[in-house]
Each structure stands twice: as structure tokens, then as C-alpha cells.
Tab-separated table of C-alpha atoms in Angstrom:
chain	number	residue	atom	x	y	z
A	31	ARG	CA	9.367	-14.700	9.060
A	32	LYS	CA	7.344	-11.920	7.411
A	33	GLU	CA	9.293	-9.457	5.300
A	34	VAL	CA	7.813	-6.526	7.213
A	35	GLU	CA	6.467	-6.944	10.713
A	36	GLN	CA	4.502	-4.487	12.802
A	37	ASP	CA	2.776	-4.677	16.147
A	38	PRO	CA	-0.885	-4.672	15.051
A	39	GLY	CA	-2.027	-2.976	18.266
A	40	PRO	CA	-4.552	-1.579	18.746
A	41	PHE	CA	-3.050	1.382	20.507
A	42	ASN	CA	-5.574	3.438	22.461
A	43	VAL	CA	-4.195	6.749	23.689
A	44	PRO	CA	-5.663	9.989	25.030
A	45	GLU	CA	-5.401	13.243	23.153
A	46	GLY	CA	-2.049	14.875	23.717
A	47	ALA	CA	-0.197	11.614	24.303
A	48	THR	CA	2.997	10.557	22.579
A	49	VAL	CA	2.859	7.179	20.875
A	50	ALA	CA	5.495	5.156	19.039
A	51	PHE	CA	5.139	2.367	16.517
A	52	ASN	CA	7.848	-0.096	15.602
A	53	CYS	CA	8.506	-2.020	12.446
A	54	THR	CA	11.166	-4.556	11.484
A	55	TYR	CA	12.115	-5.712	8.009
A	56	SER	CA	14.008	-8.797	6.878
A	57	ASN	CA	15.577	-7.806	3.550
A	58	SER	CA	18.847	-6.061	4.336
A	59	ALA	CA	19.056	-4.832	0.733
A	60	SER	CA	15.926	-2.696	1.151
A	61	GLN	CA	16.633	0.818	0.017
A	62	SER	CA	13.839	3.054	1.189
A	63	PHE	CA	11.075	3.092	3.699
A	64	PHE	CA	7.748	4.754	4.104
A	65	TRP	CA	4.937	5.217	6.559
A	66	TYR	CA	1.512	5.289	4.983
A	67	ARG	CA	-1.686	6.170	6.788
A	68	GLN	CA	-4.951	4.373	6.035
A	69	ASP	CA	-8.261	5.611	7.341
A	70	CYS	CA	-11.109	3.151	7.803
A	71	ARG	CA	-12.299	1.835	4.435
A	72	LYS	CA	-10.087	4.295	2.557
A	73	GLU	CA	-6.948	4.041	0.465
A	74	PRO	CA	-3.423	4.267	1.922
A	75	LYS	CA	-1.862	7.722	1.749
A	76	LEU	CA	1.787	8.603	2.194
A	77	LEU	CA	2.603	10.046	5.606
A	78	MET	CA	6.402	10.110	5.534
A	79	SER	CA	9.365	8.841	3.571
A	80	VAL	CA	12.543	7.681	5.324
A	81	TYR	CA	15.662	7.476	3.180
A	82	SER	CA	18.496	8.062	5.609
A	83	SER	CA	18.576	7.871	9.381
A	84	GLY	CA	15.338	9.692	9.959
A	85	ASN	CA	12.842	12.328	9.021
A	86	GLU	CA	10.694	14.787	10.952
A	87	ASP	CA	7.518	16.522	9.853
A	88	GLY	CA	5.737	18.522	12.520
A	89	ARG	CA	4.442	16.146	15.186
A	90	PHE	CA	5.679	13.092	13.310
A	91	THR	CA	9.193	11.655	13.481
A	92	ALA	CA	10.409	8.559	11.665
A	93	GLN	CA	13.680	6.849	12.550
A	94	LEU	CA	15.616	4.233	10.611
A	95	ASN	CA	18.203	1.858	12.013
A	96	ARG	CA	19.702	-0.110	9.139
A	97	ALA	CA	21.990	-2.176	11.363
A	98	SER	CA	19.005	-3.506	13.321
A	99	GLN	CA	16.654	-3.390	10.306
A	100	TYR	CA	14.198	-1.377	12.312
A	101	ILE	CA	11.958	1.608	11.566
A	102	SER	CA	9.898	3.596	14.016
A	103	LEU	CA	7.225	6.281	13.876
A	104	LEU	CA	6.718	8.696	16.755
A	105	ILE	CA	3.604	10.818	17.022
A	106	ARG	CA	3.670	13.643	19.539
A	107	ASP	CA	0.686	15.555	20.929
A	108	SER	CA	-1.805	13.081	19.444
A	109	LYS	CA	-5.001	14.464	17.910
A	110	LEU	CA	-8.342	12.759	17.451
A	111	SER	CA	-7.733	13.024	13.721
A	112	ASP	CA	-4.627	10.832	14.050
A	113	SER	CA	-6.866	7.799	14.583
A	114	ALA	CA	-6.083	5.489	11.666
A	115	THR	CA	-4.058	2.443	10.683
A	116	TYR	CA	-0.364	3.142	10.103
A	117	LEU	CA	1.359	0.991	7.508
A	118	CYS	CA	5.082	0.372	7.500
A	119	VAL	CA	6.237	-0.001	3.903
A	120	VAL	CA	9.567	-1.102	2.505
A	121	ASN	CA	10.894	-0.740	-1.018
A	122	ARG	CA	12.300	-4.118	-1.942
A	123	ALA	CA	15.517	-4.295	-3.869
A	124	VAL	CA	16.140	-7.481	-5.827
A	125	GLY	CA	19.367	-7.555	-7.790
A	126	GLY	CA	19.543	-3.780	-7.598
A	127	THR	CA	16.228	-3.325	-9.385
A	128	SER	CA	13.028	-3.123	-7.443
A	129	TYR	CA	10.667	-1.782	-10.104
A	130	GLY	CA	9.110	0.145	-7.269
A	131	LYS	CA	7.717	-2.973	-5.651
A	132	LEU	CA	6.683	-2.284	-2.090
A	133	THR	CA	6.191	-4.657	0.808
A	134	PHE	CA	3.566	-3.645	3.334
A	135	GLY	CA	3.330	-4.492	6.986
A	136	GLN	CA	-0.082	-5.503	8.275
A	137	GLY	CA	-0.570	-2.124	9.897
A	138	THR	CA	-0.835	-0.739	13.412
A	139	ILE	CA	-4.216	0.526	14.541
A	140	LEU	CA	-4.240	3.767	16.513
A	141	THR	CA	-7.264	5.183	18.296
A	142	VAL	CA	-6.950	8.570	19.971
A	143	HIS	CA	-9.724	9.298	22.458
A	144	PRO	CA	-10.788	12.541	24.153
B	100	ASN	CA	-7.461	16.531	-9.252
B	101	ALA	CA	-8.632	13.028	-10.161
B	102	GLY	CA	-5.336	11.198	-9.504
B	103	VAL	CA	-6.063	7.461	-9.562
B	104	THR	CA	-9.625	6.392	-10.261
B	105	GLN	CA	-10.945	2.877	-9.825
B	106	THR	CA	-14.198	1.476	-11.152
B	107	PRO	CA	-16.375	-0.064	-9.917
B	108	LYS	CA	-16.280	0.776	-6.212
B	109	PHE	CA	-18.282	-2.278	-5.177
B	110	ARG	CA	-19.155	-5.557	-6.862
B	111	VAL	CA	-20.723	-8.859	-5.907
B	112	LEU	CA	-19.999	-11.886	-8.078
B	113	LYS	CA	-21.056	-15.486	-8.065
B	114	THR	CA	-18.396	-18.173	-8.152
B	115	GLY	CA	-17.253	-18.737	-11.714
B	116	GLN	CA	-18.269	-15.332	-13.047
B	117	SER	CA	-15.755	-13.042	-14.664
B	118	MET	CA	-15.160	-9.333	-14.323
B	119	THR	CA	-12.692	-6.576	-15.079
B	120	LEU	CA	-11.583	-3.848	-12.709
B	121	LEU	CA	-10.481	-0.618	-14.309
B	122	CYS	CA	-7.786	1.700	-13.010
B	123	ALA	CA	-7.141	5.063	-14.638
B	124	GLN	CA	-4.530	7.664	-13.709
B	125	ASP	CA	-4.133	11.170	-15.041
B	126	MET	CA	-0.646	11.897	-13.664
B	127	ASN	CA	1.287	10.528	-16.638
B	128	HIS	CA	2.849	7.877	-14.410
B	129	GLU	CA	4.859	5.076	-15.990
B	130	TYR	CA	4.373	2.472	-13.284
B	131	MET	CA	1.072	0.994	-12.190
B	132	TYR	CA	0.233	-1.688	-9.651
B	133	TRP	CA	-2.644	-3.842	-8.483
B	134	TYR	CA	-2.843	-4.923	-4.827
B	135	ARG	CA	-5.295	-6.828	-2.725
B	136	GLN	CA	-5.888	-6.200	0.986
B	137	ASP	CA	-7.317	-8.822	3.284
B	138	PRO	CA	-8.093	-8.510	7.009
B	139	GLY	CA	-5.032	-8.852	9.208
B	140	MET	CA	-2.680	-8.791	6.238
B	141	GLY	CA	-0.744	-6.087	4.509
B	142	LEU	CA	-1.387	-5.119	0.934
B	143	ARG	CA	-0.088	-7.805	-1.413
B	144	LEU	CA	1.029	-7.111	-4.962
B	145	ILE	CA	-0.903	-8.980	-7.638
B	146	HIS	CA	0.561	-7.636	-10.896
B	147	TYR	CA	2.379	-4.529	-11.970
B	148	SER	CA	3.381	-2.675	-15.107
B	149	VAL	CA	6.494	-0.616	-15.794
B	150	GLY	CA	5.067	1.040	-18.887
B	151	GLU	CA	2.515	0.879	-21.655
B	152	GLY	CA	2.300	-2.604	-23.131
B	153	THR	CA	4.183	-4.297	-20.263
B	154	THR	CA	2.957	-6.403	-17.370
B	155	ALA	CA	4.660	-8.555	-14.748
B	156	LYS	CA	3.628	-10.884	-11.945
B	157	GLY	CA	3.688	-9.796	-8.351
B	158	GLU	CA	3.424	-11.766	-5.159
B	159	VAL	CA	-0.057	-13.297	-5.635
B	160	PRO	CA	-0.824	-13.402	-9.387
B	161	ASP	CA	-2.758	-16.684	-9.622
B	162	GLY	CA	-6.337	-16.285	-10.820
B	163	TYR	CA	-5.776	-12.788	-12.201
B	164	ASN	CA	-4.760	-11.312	-15.523
B	165	VAL	CA	-3.859	-7.753	-16.419
B	166	SER	CA	-3.429	-5.537	-19.428
B	167	ARG	CA	-1.871	-2.113	-20.019
B	168	LEU	CA	-2.859	-1.155	-23.540
B	169	LYS	CA	-2.789	2.555	-22.764
B	170	LYS	CA	-0.393	4.327	-20.431
B	171	GLN	CA	-3.158	5.774	-18.316
B	172	ASN	CA	-5.142	2.540	-17.840
B	173	PHE	CA	-4.380	-0.713	-16.045
B	174	LEU	CA	-7.024	-3.431	-16.113
B	175	LEU	CA	-7.309	-6.346	-13.696
B	176	GLY	CA	-9.329	-9.347	-14.829
B	177	LEU	CA	-10.790	-12.270	-12.970
B	178	GLU	CA	-11.643	-14.992	-15.443
B	179	SER	CA	-13.430	-17.347	-13.054
B	180	ALA	CA	-14.024	-15.765	-9.672
B	181	ALA	CA	-13.553	-17.801	-6.497
B	182	PRO	CA	-14.602	-17.002	-2.906
B	183	SER	CA	-10.889	-16.698	-2.017
B	184	GLN	CA	-10.790	-13.620	-4.242
B	185	THR	CA	-13.165	-11.745	-1.949
B	186	SER	CA	-11.046	-8.769	-0.986
B	187	VAL	CA	-10.467	-5.061	-1.342
B	188	TYR	CA	-8.477	-4.270	-4.474
B	189	PHE	CA	-6.312	-1.172	-4.727
B	190	CYS	CA	-4.661	0.226	-7.790
B	191	ALA	CA	-1.627	2.483	-7.462
B	192	SER	CA	0.644	4.411	-9.778
B	193	SER	CA	4.049	6.020	-9.518
B	194	TYR	CA	6.221	8.230	-11.701
B	195	SER	CA	9.150	5.810	-11.627
B	196	GLY	CA	10.292	2.565	-10.056
B	197	GLY	CA	13.287	3.990	-8.229
B	198	PRO	CA	13.825	3.588	-4.495
B	199	LYS	CA	12.263	6.955	-3.774
B	200	ASN	CA	9.187	6.411	-5.871
B	201	ILE	CA	5.947	7.278	-4.126
B	202	GLN	CA	2.867	5.333	-4.992
B	203	TYR	CA	-0.517	7.004	-5.163
B	204	PHE	CA	-3.555	4.855	-4.559
B	205	GLY	CA	-7.082	4.736	-5.866
B	206	ALA	CA	-10.050	4.537	-3.511
B	207	GLY	CA	-10.350	0.776	-3.869
B	208	THR	CA	-12.843	-1.775	-5.156
B	209	ARG	CA	-14.653	-3.984	-2.652
B	210	LEU	CA	-15.324	-7.343	-4.250
B	211	SER	CA	-17.382	-10.153	-2.766
B	212	VAL	CA	-17.488	-13.559	-4.429
B	213	LEU	CA	-20.344	-15.761	-3.241
């Protein structure tokens, strides 16, 4: 089983739609969680951090369910500019020390069309 | 704002050749990381450093070496390149290694080994 699993998609949605991505992780000791966005042939950039049960930033909402080891990202009122790959990222914790090592999901591809 | 700078951006090698990828950050970050990204897979950690003069192995270290002689620079070396090392390489840095550390990425180096 992969440490971090995402539905690779692709998700094709019209402008204005609401879309949700799911992610599961296997290490119950994981301490923090992130969603990164990666545009085509570009570097990953932080979209949101999720430390407790959830976080909201404008049209974006991230939820964390530690009991089910599940993270989600909800995008409301999708824009053309939201088209990208969304990476679910988990901060591993091994023996209480992670040294910042992150585990990345394979990414979910989103295409928003007019 | 330079952030994290990687050189070169593109490189083509023949099997058996060697090369060094340079990563430089101007944010005074302690931690630095090298990842590789292959199609259909998440970013995988090659090596990392928790401070000047330190290095440690990540998830896929075989065939690579690293050095961190100066705090701002993290070098990734391929001593004898193999076609399996064809990939996109990303360097990242972070202020600390704690659970809330955010990693900032360079623009990547696209390497092809023929």
C-alpha cells in the first residue's frame, strides 16, 4: 500500500463547478498535511496547510480526518486558472523526528474548461 | 526574490557520464532536500541535509551523492549516469524540520540520460 494515495483523475469540470479531491495516508503517526499545487512543467507550490481538523482559504477548503486517515480538498467556483495537478503531501513522523521529510501523493489532475 | 535556484535547467547525458546539479537558496534555510519526479509517481526524496556539513539518505539514494559545504548550497552528483536516472529533479529548502515546516521548491532540472 502506498503511504499517500490520491485519485489521479483527471477531473474535467466546467467553470463555476465545485470539485473535491480525496487523499488517504497510511502512517497514523503523521503530524501535518499539505496540499501543493503544481502547474505543468513547473515546481510544486504550497496551496494550503492542514494541522488540525481543517482549514479554509477563500474558495479552497481542506479537511482532515485523523481517525480515517483521510484528507480532502474542496474547490468552489472553479476558475480556468485552477487547472493544475494537486499534490497531497504528508509530513512523516518517525520516532518523533521527521526532519521535515515529506511524502507526496502522485497528484490529481484538474482541468477546468469554459 | 530569488528563493531557490537550480542549475542547470536542462541537461542531456550519455550513459556513464557524470554531472553535478546545483541548488542555491537565499532564505537562510537550515534544511535542504533533493527530490526526483517521474511520470505517474509522486516526488521521491533522494537525499536531504539538516544543516551545513550534514547529509542523509532519503527514499531513493542509490546512484546519487550530495554535499552541503555551504549553508546556502546543496549539490547533487551523479557519478555514472544511467537511463533510469532520467527524471525531473527538484531541490527544496525549509527553515526547520518541524511538522509545520513548509518546503519551497526550485524550478527543477530536466535530465535525460541516453
